[in-house]
């Protein structure tokens, strides 16, 4: 009884804290100064049609680097905890997948991978970007593993892609310090014509690396959990 | 009724979702249920953040044919909360996977999902 | 106006699904309901002019997150018996 009332008090406390948000909140009618600066001078300074991409990759690039690092740590701890001994053989009976799922996955998986790559290459022009593209690639991997549970996904490949794209991300940032205005500055390459695929300086290149890194990390988590299923 | 608009509705939805998440975290005894409560809490916070960045009658912060390039400041919504939420969702997945892995390890150790059976630090 | 009605309906559905996710006895139902919450939340993001966030939430919240829950639940059930 005491416990229930304590929980109730905690909930009321949170409600009071959050009520501050919407009591008197009547919706914005204008952008604040910071957002206005990003919106007005973003297209000129960064050259990216998608302003969210401009904020994620250039204005707040350091945060993005930190966040892919957190994701890397999470993936690394998951794979450390779920380690399967090398050579541990498949000792459960797998139900064979149906013909339809098998055939459809063979056709769909390359298309899904291609769509993921499209999403992160066009991150500066249309909705999407490295994080979404990486998630789509990992979803394609899930479909592949559901259709062919016995398939082995190369851990070496995942590790290689992950580390190469991570190192390249940091190196591009350092090159920005040496040859342009600062860490992760996107004027390393010319800004190009606004609204075309070769524009916005290094944003497409950085987003390709972010996409590969996020895709590899999420795929790593999925493969580790999947292989753990097969172990006794 | 006149000041009932989109962002207020989504804001209230987000706040109630956060409260449901906290309620789940505090009352449930099953470890997986606790993780579910955490993901609801996460989603609620994201909805609140995106609602606060919304500006009435404006379009997405992507400059295409529907946005006049000379008047961007008066035609798009705030891109900063969207950028923050975008990365926060991905981090949320990583953290959820981590928590579920710990749940799995705890189950392998103790063969139980009940939180009341884990009282080693209780005194 | 139509956006407002859609937002109210989706908001109510989200809250119902969230209560089911927390309160239902069957964990499988809870996991699916949590995935549905994410899916509806992505529609809300679309109404709030945030297509980037909507894409991420649809791919991650209702796709990958649900599958990770099921992998873990399946492993736990197998060890049980």
Coordinates of C-alpha atoms in Angstrom, one line a residue:
Chain A
X1 CA 0.0 0.0 0.0
X2 CA 2.8 2.4 0.9
X3 CA 4.6 1.4 -2.2
X4 CA 1.5 2.1 -4.4
X5 CA 1.1 5.5 -3.0
X6 CA 4.8 6.2 -3.5
X7 CA 4.5 5.3 -7.1
X8 CA 1.4 7.5 -7.3
X9 CA 3.4 10.4 -5.8
X10 CA 6.3 9.9 -8.3
X11 CA 3.8 9.9 -11.2
X12 CA 2.2 13.1 -9.9
X13 CA 5.6 14.7 -9.5
X14 CA 6.5 13.9 -13.1
X15 CA 3.1 15.1 -14.3
X16 CA 3.7 18.5 -12.5
X17 CA 7.2 18.7 -14.0
X18 CA 5.9 18.1 -17.5
X19 CA 2.7 20.2 -17.1
X20 CA 5.0 23.2 -17.2
X21 CA 5.5 22.3 -20.9
X22 CA 2.0 22.8 -22.1
X23 CA 0.4 25.1 -19.6
X24 CA 0.4 28.4 -21.5
X25 CA 2.0 26.8 -24.5
X26 CA 0.0 27.9 -27.5
X27 CA 2.1 26.7 -30.3
X28 CA 5.0 28.6 -32.0
X29 CA 4.3 31.2 -34.6
X30 CA 7.9 32.0 -35.4
X31 CA 11.3 30.4 -35.3
X32 CA 13.7 31.3 -32.5
X33 CA 16.9 33.1 -33.3
X34 CA 19.1 30.0 -33.7
X35 CA 16.7 28.1 -35.9
X36 CA 16.1 31.2 -37.9
X37 CA 19.9 31.5 -38.5
X38 CA 20.1 27.8 -39.6
X39 CA 17.1 28.2 -41.9
X40 CA 18.1 31.5 -43.5
X41 CA 21.8 31.1 -43.9
X42 CA 21.9 27.3 -43.9
X43 CA 21.4 26.9 -47.7
X44 CA 24.2 29.4 -48.4
X45 CA 26.7 28.3 -45.8
X46 CA 26.2 24.6 -46.1
X47 CA 24.5 24.1 -49.4
X48 CA 22.3 21.3 -48.3
X49 CA 18.6 21.3 -49.3
X50 CA 17.6 19.2 -46.3
X51 CA 18.2 21.5 -43.3
X52 CA 18.0 18.6 -40.8
X53 CA 21.0 17.1 -42.6
X54 CA 22.8 20.4 -42.4
X55 CA 22.2 20.5 -38.7
X56 CA 23.1 16.8 -38.1
X57 CA 26.3 16.7 -40.2
X58 CA 27.8 20.2 -40.1
X59 CA 26.4 22.5 -37.4
X60 CA 26.2 19.7 -34.9
X61 CA 28.7 17.3 -36.5
X62 CA 30.7 16.7 -33.3
X63 CA 27.5 15.5 -31.6
X64 CA 26.9 13.0 -34.4
X65 CA 30.4 11.7 -34.0
X66 CA 29.7 11.2 -30.3
X67 CA 26.4 9.4 -31.0
X68 CA 27.9 6.9 -33.5
X69 CA 30.5 6.3 -30.8
X70 CA 27.8 5.5 -28.3
X71 CA 26.1 3.2 -30.8
X72 CA 29.5 1.5 -31.4
X73 CA 30.0 1.0 -27.7
X74 CA 26.5 -0.5 -27.3
X75 CA 27.1 -2.9 -30.3
X76 CA 30.5 -3.9 -28.9
X77 CA 29.1 -4.7 -25.4
X78 CA 26.3 -6.7 -27.0
X79 CA 28.7 -8.7 -29.0
X80 CA 31.0 -9.2 -26.0
X81 CA 28.2 -10.5 -23.9
X82 CA 26.7 -12.8 -26.5
X83 CA 29.9 -14.3 -27.8
X84 CA 29.4 -17.7 -29.4
X85 CA 32.4 -20.0 -29.3
X86 CA 33.9 -20.4 -32.8
X87 CA 32.9 -23.7 -34.3
X88 CA 29.8 -24.1 -32.1
X89 CA 27.7 -25.9 -34.5
X90 CA 24.0 -25.6 -35.2
X91 CA 22.4 -27.9 -32.8
X92 CA 18.8 -27.1 -33.2
X93 CA 16.5 -28.4 -35.9
X94 CA 15.6 -25.7 -38.3
X95 CA 12.2 -25.7 -39.9
X96 CA 12.7 -25.2 -43.6
X97 CA 11.4 -21.9 -44.7
X98 CA 8.6 -21.9 -47.2
X99 CA 9.3 -21.6 -50.9
X100 CA 7.6 -18.2 -51.2
X101 CA 9.6 -16.6 -48.4
X102 CA 12.8 -18.0 -49.7
X103 CA 12.2 -16.8 -53.3
X104 CA 10.8 -13.4 -52.3
X105 CA 13.7 -12.8 -50.0
X106 CA 16.2 -13.6 -52.7
X107 CA 14.6 -10.9 -54.9
X108 CA 13.8 -8.4 -52.2
X109 CA 17.0 -8.3 -50.1
X110 CA 19.2 -6.7 -52.9
X111 CA 16.5 -4.2 -53.6
X112 CA 16.2 -3.3 -49.9
X113 CA 20.0 -2.9 -49.7
X114 CA 20.0 -0.7 -52.8
X115 CA 17.2 1.4 -51.3
X116 CA 19.2 1.9 -48.1
X117 CA 22.2 3.1 -50.2
X118 CA 19.9 5.4 -52.1
X119 CA 18.6 6.9 -48.9
X120 CA 21.9 7.8 -47.5
X121 CA 23.4 9.0 -50.8
X122 CA 20.5 11.4 -51.2
X123 CA 20.5 12.5 -47.6
X124 CA 21.2 16.1 -48.4
X125 CA 18.4 16.5 -51.0
X126 CA 15.5 14.5 -49.7
X127 CA 14.2 13.1 -46.4
X128 CA 16.6 10.5 -45.2
X129 CA 20.3 10.1 -44.5
X130 CA 22.9 8.0 -42.9
X131 CA 20.9 6.9 -39.8
X132 CA 17.8 6.0 -41.8
X133 CA 19.8 4.3 -44.6
X134 CA 21.7 2.2 -42.0
X135 CA 18.5 1.1 -40.3
X136 CA 17.0 0.1 -43.7
X137 CA 20.1 -2.0 -44.5
X138 CA 19.9 -3.7 -41.1
X139 CA 16.2 -4.4 -41.8
X140 CA 17.2 -6.1 -45.1
X141 CA 19.6 -8.2 -43.2
X142 CA 16.8 -9.2 -40.8
X143 CA 14.7 -10.4 -43.8
X144 CA 17.7 -12.4 -45.1
X145 CA 18.3 -14.1 -41.7
X146 CA 14.6 -14.9 -41.3
X147 CA 14.5 -16.6 -44.7
X148 CA 17.8 -18.4 -44.4
X149 CA 18.4 -19.0 -40.7
X150 CA 21.5 -21.2 -41.4
X151 CA 23.3 -18.5 -43.4
X152 CA 26.5 -17.2 -41.8
X153 CA 27.1 -13.5 -42.0
X154 CA 30.8 -12.6 -42.0
X155 CA 31.8 -10.9 -38.8
X156 CA 35.1 -9.9 -40.4
X157 CA 33.2 -8.0 -43.1
X158 CA 31.0 -6.2 -40.6
X159 CA 34.0 -5.3 -38.5
X160 CA 36.0 -4.1 -41.5
X161 CA 33.2 -1.9 -42.9
X162 CA 32.5 -0.5 -39.4
X163 CA 36.1 0.4 -38.6
X164 CA 37.0 1.8 -42.1
X165 CA 34.0 4.1 -42.1
X166 CA 34.5 5.2 -38.5
X167 CA 38.2 6.1 -39.2
X168 CA 37.3 7.8 -42.5
X169 CA 34.7 9.9 -40.6
X170 CA 37.3 11.2 -38.2
X171 CA 39.9 11.7 -40.9
X172 CA 37.5 13.9 -42.9
X173 CA 36.9 15.9 -39.7
X174 CA 40.7 16.3 -39.2
X175 CA 41.2 17.3 -42.9
X176 CA 38.6 20.0 -42.2
X177 CA 40.8 21.4 -39.5
X178 CA 43.9 21.4 -41.8
X179 CA 42.4 22.6 -45.1
X180 CA 39.2 24.4 -44.2
X181 CA 37.6 26.3 -41.3
X182 CA 37.4 23.7 -38.6
X183 CA 36.6 20.2 -37.4
X184 CA 34.1 18.5 -39.8
X185 CA 33.8 21.7 -41.9
X186 CA 32.0 20.9 -45.1
X187 CA 33.8 23.4 -47.4
X188 CA 36.6 20.9 -47.9
X189 CA 35.1 20.4 -51.3
X190 CA 33.4 23.1 -53.3
X191 CA 29.7 23.5 -52.5
X192 CA 28.6 22.9 -56.1
X193 CA 25.2 23.7 -57.5
X194 CA 22.5 23.8 -54.9
X195 CA 20.1 20.9 -55.2
X196 CA 22.2 18.5 -57.2
X197 CA 23.7 15.3 -56.0
X198 CA 27.3 16.6 -56.1
X199 CA 26.7 19.5 -53.8
X200 CA 26.9 20.5 -50.2
X201 CA 30.7 19.9 -49.9
X202 CA 31.6 16.8 -47.9
X203 CA 28.1 16.2 -46.5
X204 CA 27.3 13.3 -48.9
X205 CA 30.6 11.6 -48.2
X206 CA 30.3 11.9 -44.5
X207 CA 26.7 10.7 -44.6
X208 CA 27.8 7.6 -46.7
X209 CA 30.3 6.8 -44.0
X210 CA 27.7 7.4 -41.2
X211 CA 25.3 5.2 -43.1
X212 CA 27.8 2.3 -43.5
X213 CA 28.9 2.6 -39.9
X214 CA 25.3 2.6 -38.5
X215 CA 24.3 -0.2 -40.8
X216 CA 27.3 -2.3 -39.8
X217 CA 26.7 -1.7 -36.1
X218 CA 23.0 -2.5 -36.2
X219 CA 23.8 -5.6 -38.4
X220 CA 26.3 -6.6 -35.8
X221 CA 23.7 -6.5 -33.0
X222 CA 21.2 -8.5 -35.1
X223 CA 23.8 -11.1 -36.2
X224 CA 25.0 -11.6 -32.6
X225 CA 21.5 -12.1 -31.3
X226 CA 20.7 -14.4 -34.3
X227 CA 23.8 -16.6 -33.7
X228 CA 23.0 -16.8 -30.1
X229 CA 19.7 -18.4 -31.0
X230 CA 21.5 -21.3 -32.6
X231 CA 23.7 -22.0 -29.6
X232 CA 22.2 -24.3 -27.0
Chain B
X1 CA -11.8 24.8 -28.7
X2 CA -10.2 27.6 -30.6
X3 CA -6.7 27.1 -29.2
X4 CA -6.8 23.3 -29.8
X5 CA -4.2 22.8 -32.4
X6 CA -2.0 20.1 -33.7
X7 CA 1.1 20.6 -31.6
X8 CA -0.9 20.8 -28.3
X9 CA -2.6 17.5 -29.1
X10 CA 0.7 15.7 -29.8
X11 CA 2.3 17.4 -26.8
X12 CA -0.4 16.0 -24.5
X13 CA -0.1 12.6 -26.2
X14 CA 3.6 12.6 -25.6
X15 CA 3.3 13.7 -21.9
X16 CA 0.7 11.0 -21.2
X17 CA 2.9 8.4 -23.0
X18 CA 5.8 9.4 -20.8
X19 CA 3.6 8.9 -17.7
X20 CA 2.4 5.5 -18.9
X21 CA 6.1 4.6 -19.5
X22 CA 7.1 5.6 -16.0
X23 CA 4.1 3.8 -14.5
X24 CA 5.2 0.6 -16.4
X25 CA 8.8 1.0 -15.2
X26 CA 7.6 1.3 -11.6
X27 CA 4.8 -1.2 -11.3
X28 CA 5.8 -4.1 -13.6
X29 CA 7.7 -7.1 -12.1
X30 CA 8.8 -8.7 -15.3
X31 CA 12.2 -7.6 -16.7
X32 CA 11.1 -7.5 -20.3
X33 CA 8.0 -5.5 -19.3
X34 CA 10.3 -3.0 -17.7
X35 CA 12.3 -2.6 -20.9
X36 CA 9.0 -2.1 -22.8
X37 CA 8.1 0.6 -20.4
X38 CA 11.4 2.2 -21.0
X39 CA 10.9 2.2 -24.8
X40 CA 7.4 3.9 -24.3
X41 CA 9.1 6.5 -22.2
X42 CA 11.6 7.1 -25.0
X43 CA 8.9 7.5 -27.7
X44 CA 7.0 9.9 -25.5
X45 CA 10.0 12.2 -25.0
X46 CA 10.6 12.2 -28.8
X47 CA 7.0 13.2 -29.5
X48 CA 7.3 16.0 -27.0
X49 CA 10.5 17.3 -28.6
X50 CA 9.2 17.2 -32.1
X51 CA 6.0 19.0 -31.0
X52 CA 7.9 21.8 -29.4
X53 CA 9.8 22.4 -32.7
X54 CA 6.6 22.6 -34.8
X55 CA 5.5 26.0 -36.1
X56 CA 2.0 26.6 -37.3
X57 CA 1.2 26.1 -41.0
X58 CA 4.7 25.5 -42.1
X59 CA 6.4 22.7 -44.1
X60 CA 9.2 20.3 -43.5
X61 CA 12.7 21.8 -43.3
X62 CA 13.6 20.6 -46.8
X63 CA 14.1 23.2 -49.5
X64 CA 12.3 22.1 -52.7
X65 CA 9.8 23.6 -55.1
X66 CA 7.3 24.3 -52.4
X67 CA 9.6 26.6 -50.4
X68 CA 10.7 30.0 -51.7
X69 CA 14.4 30.1 -51.3
X70 CA 14.4 33.8 -50.4
X71 CA 11.9 33.3 -47.6
X72 CA 13.0 30.1 -45.9
X73 CA 12.9 31.7 -42.4
X74 CA 9.1 32.2 -42.7
X75 CA 8.2 28.9 -44.3
X76 CA 9.9 25.9 -42.5
X77 CA 9.6 24.4 -39.1
X78 CA 12.5 24.3 -36.6
X79 CA 15.1 21.7 -37.8
X80 CA 17.1 21.5 -34.5
X81 CA 14.7 19.3 -32.4
X82 CA 14.2 17.1 -35.4
X83 CA 18.0 16.6 -35.8
X84 CA 18.3 15.8 -32.1
X85 CA 15.4 13.3 -32.1
X86 CA 16.7 11.6 -35.3
X87 CA 19.9 10.6 -33.5
X88 CA 18.2 9.9 -30.2
X89 CA 16.0 7.2 -31.8
X90 CA 19.0 5.3 -33.1
X91 CA 20.8 5.6 -29.8
X92 CA 17.5 4.4 -28.1
X93 CA 17.7 1.2 -30.2
X94 CA 21.3 0.6 -29.1
X95 CA 20.4 1.1 -25.5
X96 CA 17.3 -1.2 -25.8
X97 CA 19.5 -3.9 -27.3
X98 CA 22.0 -3.5 -24.5
X99 CA 19.3 -3.7 -21.8
X100 CA 17.8 -6.8 -23.4
X101 CA 21.2 -8.5 -23.6
X102 CA 21.6 -7.9 -19.9
X103 CA 18.1 -9.3 -19.3
X104 CA 19.2 -12.4 -21.2
X105 CA 22.4 -12.8 -19.2
X106 CA 20.6 -12.3 -15.9
X107 CA 18.1 -15.0 -17.0
X108 CA 20.9 -17.4 -17.8
X109 CA 22.4 -16.8 -14.4
X110 CA 19.2 -17.0 -12.2
X111 CA 16.6 -18.7 -14.5
X112 CA 14.1 -16.0 -13.5
X113 CA 12.6 -12.9 -15.0
X114 CA 11.0 -11.7 -11.8
X115 CA 12.7 -8.5 -10.5
X116 CA 11.9 -9.6 -6.9
X117 CA 14.3 -12.5 -7.2
X118 CA 17.2 -10.2 -7.8
X119 CA 17.7 -8.8 -4.3
X120 CA 21.5 -9.3 -3.8
X121 CA 22.0 -5.6 -3.1
X122 CA 19.0 -5.4 -0.8
X123 CA 19.7 -4.7 2.9
Chain C
X1 CA -9.0 20.5 -39.7
X2 CA -8.6 17.0 -41.1
X3 CA -5.1 16.8 -39.7
X4 CA -6.5 17.7 -36.3
X5 CA -8.9 14.8 -36.4
X6 CA -6.3 12.4 -37.6
X7 CA -4.0 13.6 -34.8
X8 CA -6.7 13.1 -32.1
X9 CA -7.5 9.6 -33.4
X10 CA -3.9 8.5 -33.6
X11 CA -3.1 10.0 -30.2
X12 CA -6.0 8.1 -28.5
X13 CA -4.8 4.9 -30.3
X14 CA -1.2 5.4 -29.1
X15 CA -2.4 5.8 -25.5
X16 CA -4.6 2.6 -25.7
X17 CA -1.8 0.6 -27.2
X18 CA 0.7 1.9 -24.6
X19 CA -1.6 0.8 -21.8
X20 CA -2.0 -2.6 -23.5
X21 CA 1.8 -2.8 -23.9
X22 CA 2.4 -2.2 -20.2
X23 CA -0.5 -4.0 -18.7
X24 CA -1.2 -7.1 -20.8
X25 CA -0.3 -10.4 -19.2
X26 CA 1.1 -11.9 -22.4
X27 CA 4.5 -10.5 -23.2
X28 CA 4.2 -11.2 -27.0
X29 CA 1.1 -9.0 -27.1
X30 CA 3.0 -6.3 -25.1
X31 CA 5.9 -6.3 -27.6
X32 CA 3.6 -6.1 -30.6
X33 CA 1.7 -3.3 -28.9
X34 CA 4.9 -1.4 -28.3
X35 CA 5.7 -1.8 -32.0
X36 CA 2.3 -0.4 -32.9
X37 CA 2.9 2.6 -30.6
X38 CA 6.1 3.4 -32.6
X39 CA 4.3 3.0 -35.9
X40 CA 1.5 5.4 -35.0
X41 CA 4.1 7.8 -33.5
X42 CA 5.8 7.9 -37.0
X43 CA 2.4 9.1 -38.5
X44 CA 2.3 11.8 -35.8
X45 CA 5.8 12.9 -36.9
X46 CA 4.7 13.1 -40.5
X47 CA 1.8 15.4 -39.4
X48 CA 4.3 17.5 -37.5
X49 CA 6.3 18.1 -40.7
X50 CA 9.2 15.9 -39.7
X51 CA 9.6 13.3 -42.5
X52 CA 13.2 12.4 -41.5
X53 CA 12.2 11.5 -38.0
X54 CA 9.2 9.6 -39.3
X55 CA 11.4 7.4 -41.5
X56 CA 13.8 6.7 -38.7
X57 CA 11.0 5.8 -36.3
X58 CA 9.2 3.5 -38.8
X59 CA 12.4 1.6 -39.6
X60 CA 13.8 1.4 -36.1
X61 CA 11.0 1.7 -33.6
X62 CA 8.6 -0.7 -35.2
X63 CA 11.0 -2.9 -37.2
X64 CA 14.4 -3.6 -35.6
X65 CA 13.3 -2.9 -32.0
X66 CA 10.5 -5.5 -32.2
X67 CA 12.7 -8.1 -33.8
X68 CA 15.4 -7.7 -31.1
X69 CA 12.7 -8.1 -28.4
X70 CA 11.5 -11.3 -30.1
X71 CA 15.1 -12.7 -30.5
X72 CA 15.6 -12.3 -26.7
X73 CA 12.2 -13.7 -25.8
X74 CA 12.7 -16.7 -28.1
X75 CA 16.1 -17.4 -26.5
X76 CA 14.6 -17.2 -23.0
X77 CA 11.7 -19.5 -23.9
X78 CA 14.1 -22.1 -25.4
X79 CA 16.2 -22.2 -22.3
X80 CA 13.2 -22.7 -20.2
X81 CA 12.3 -26.0 -21.6

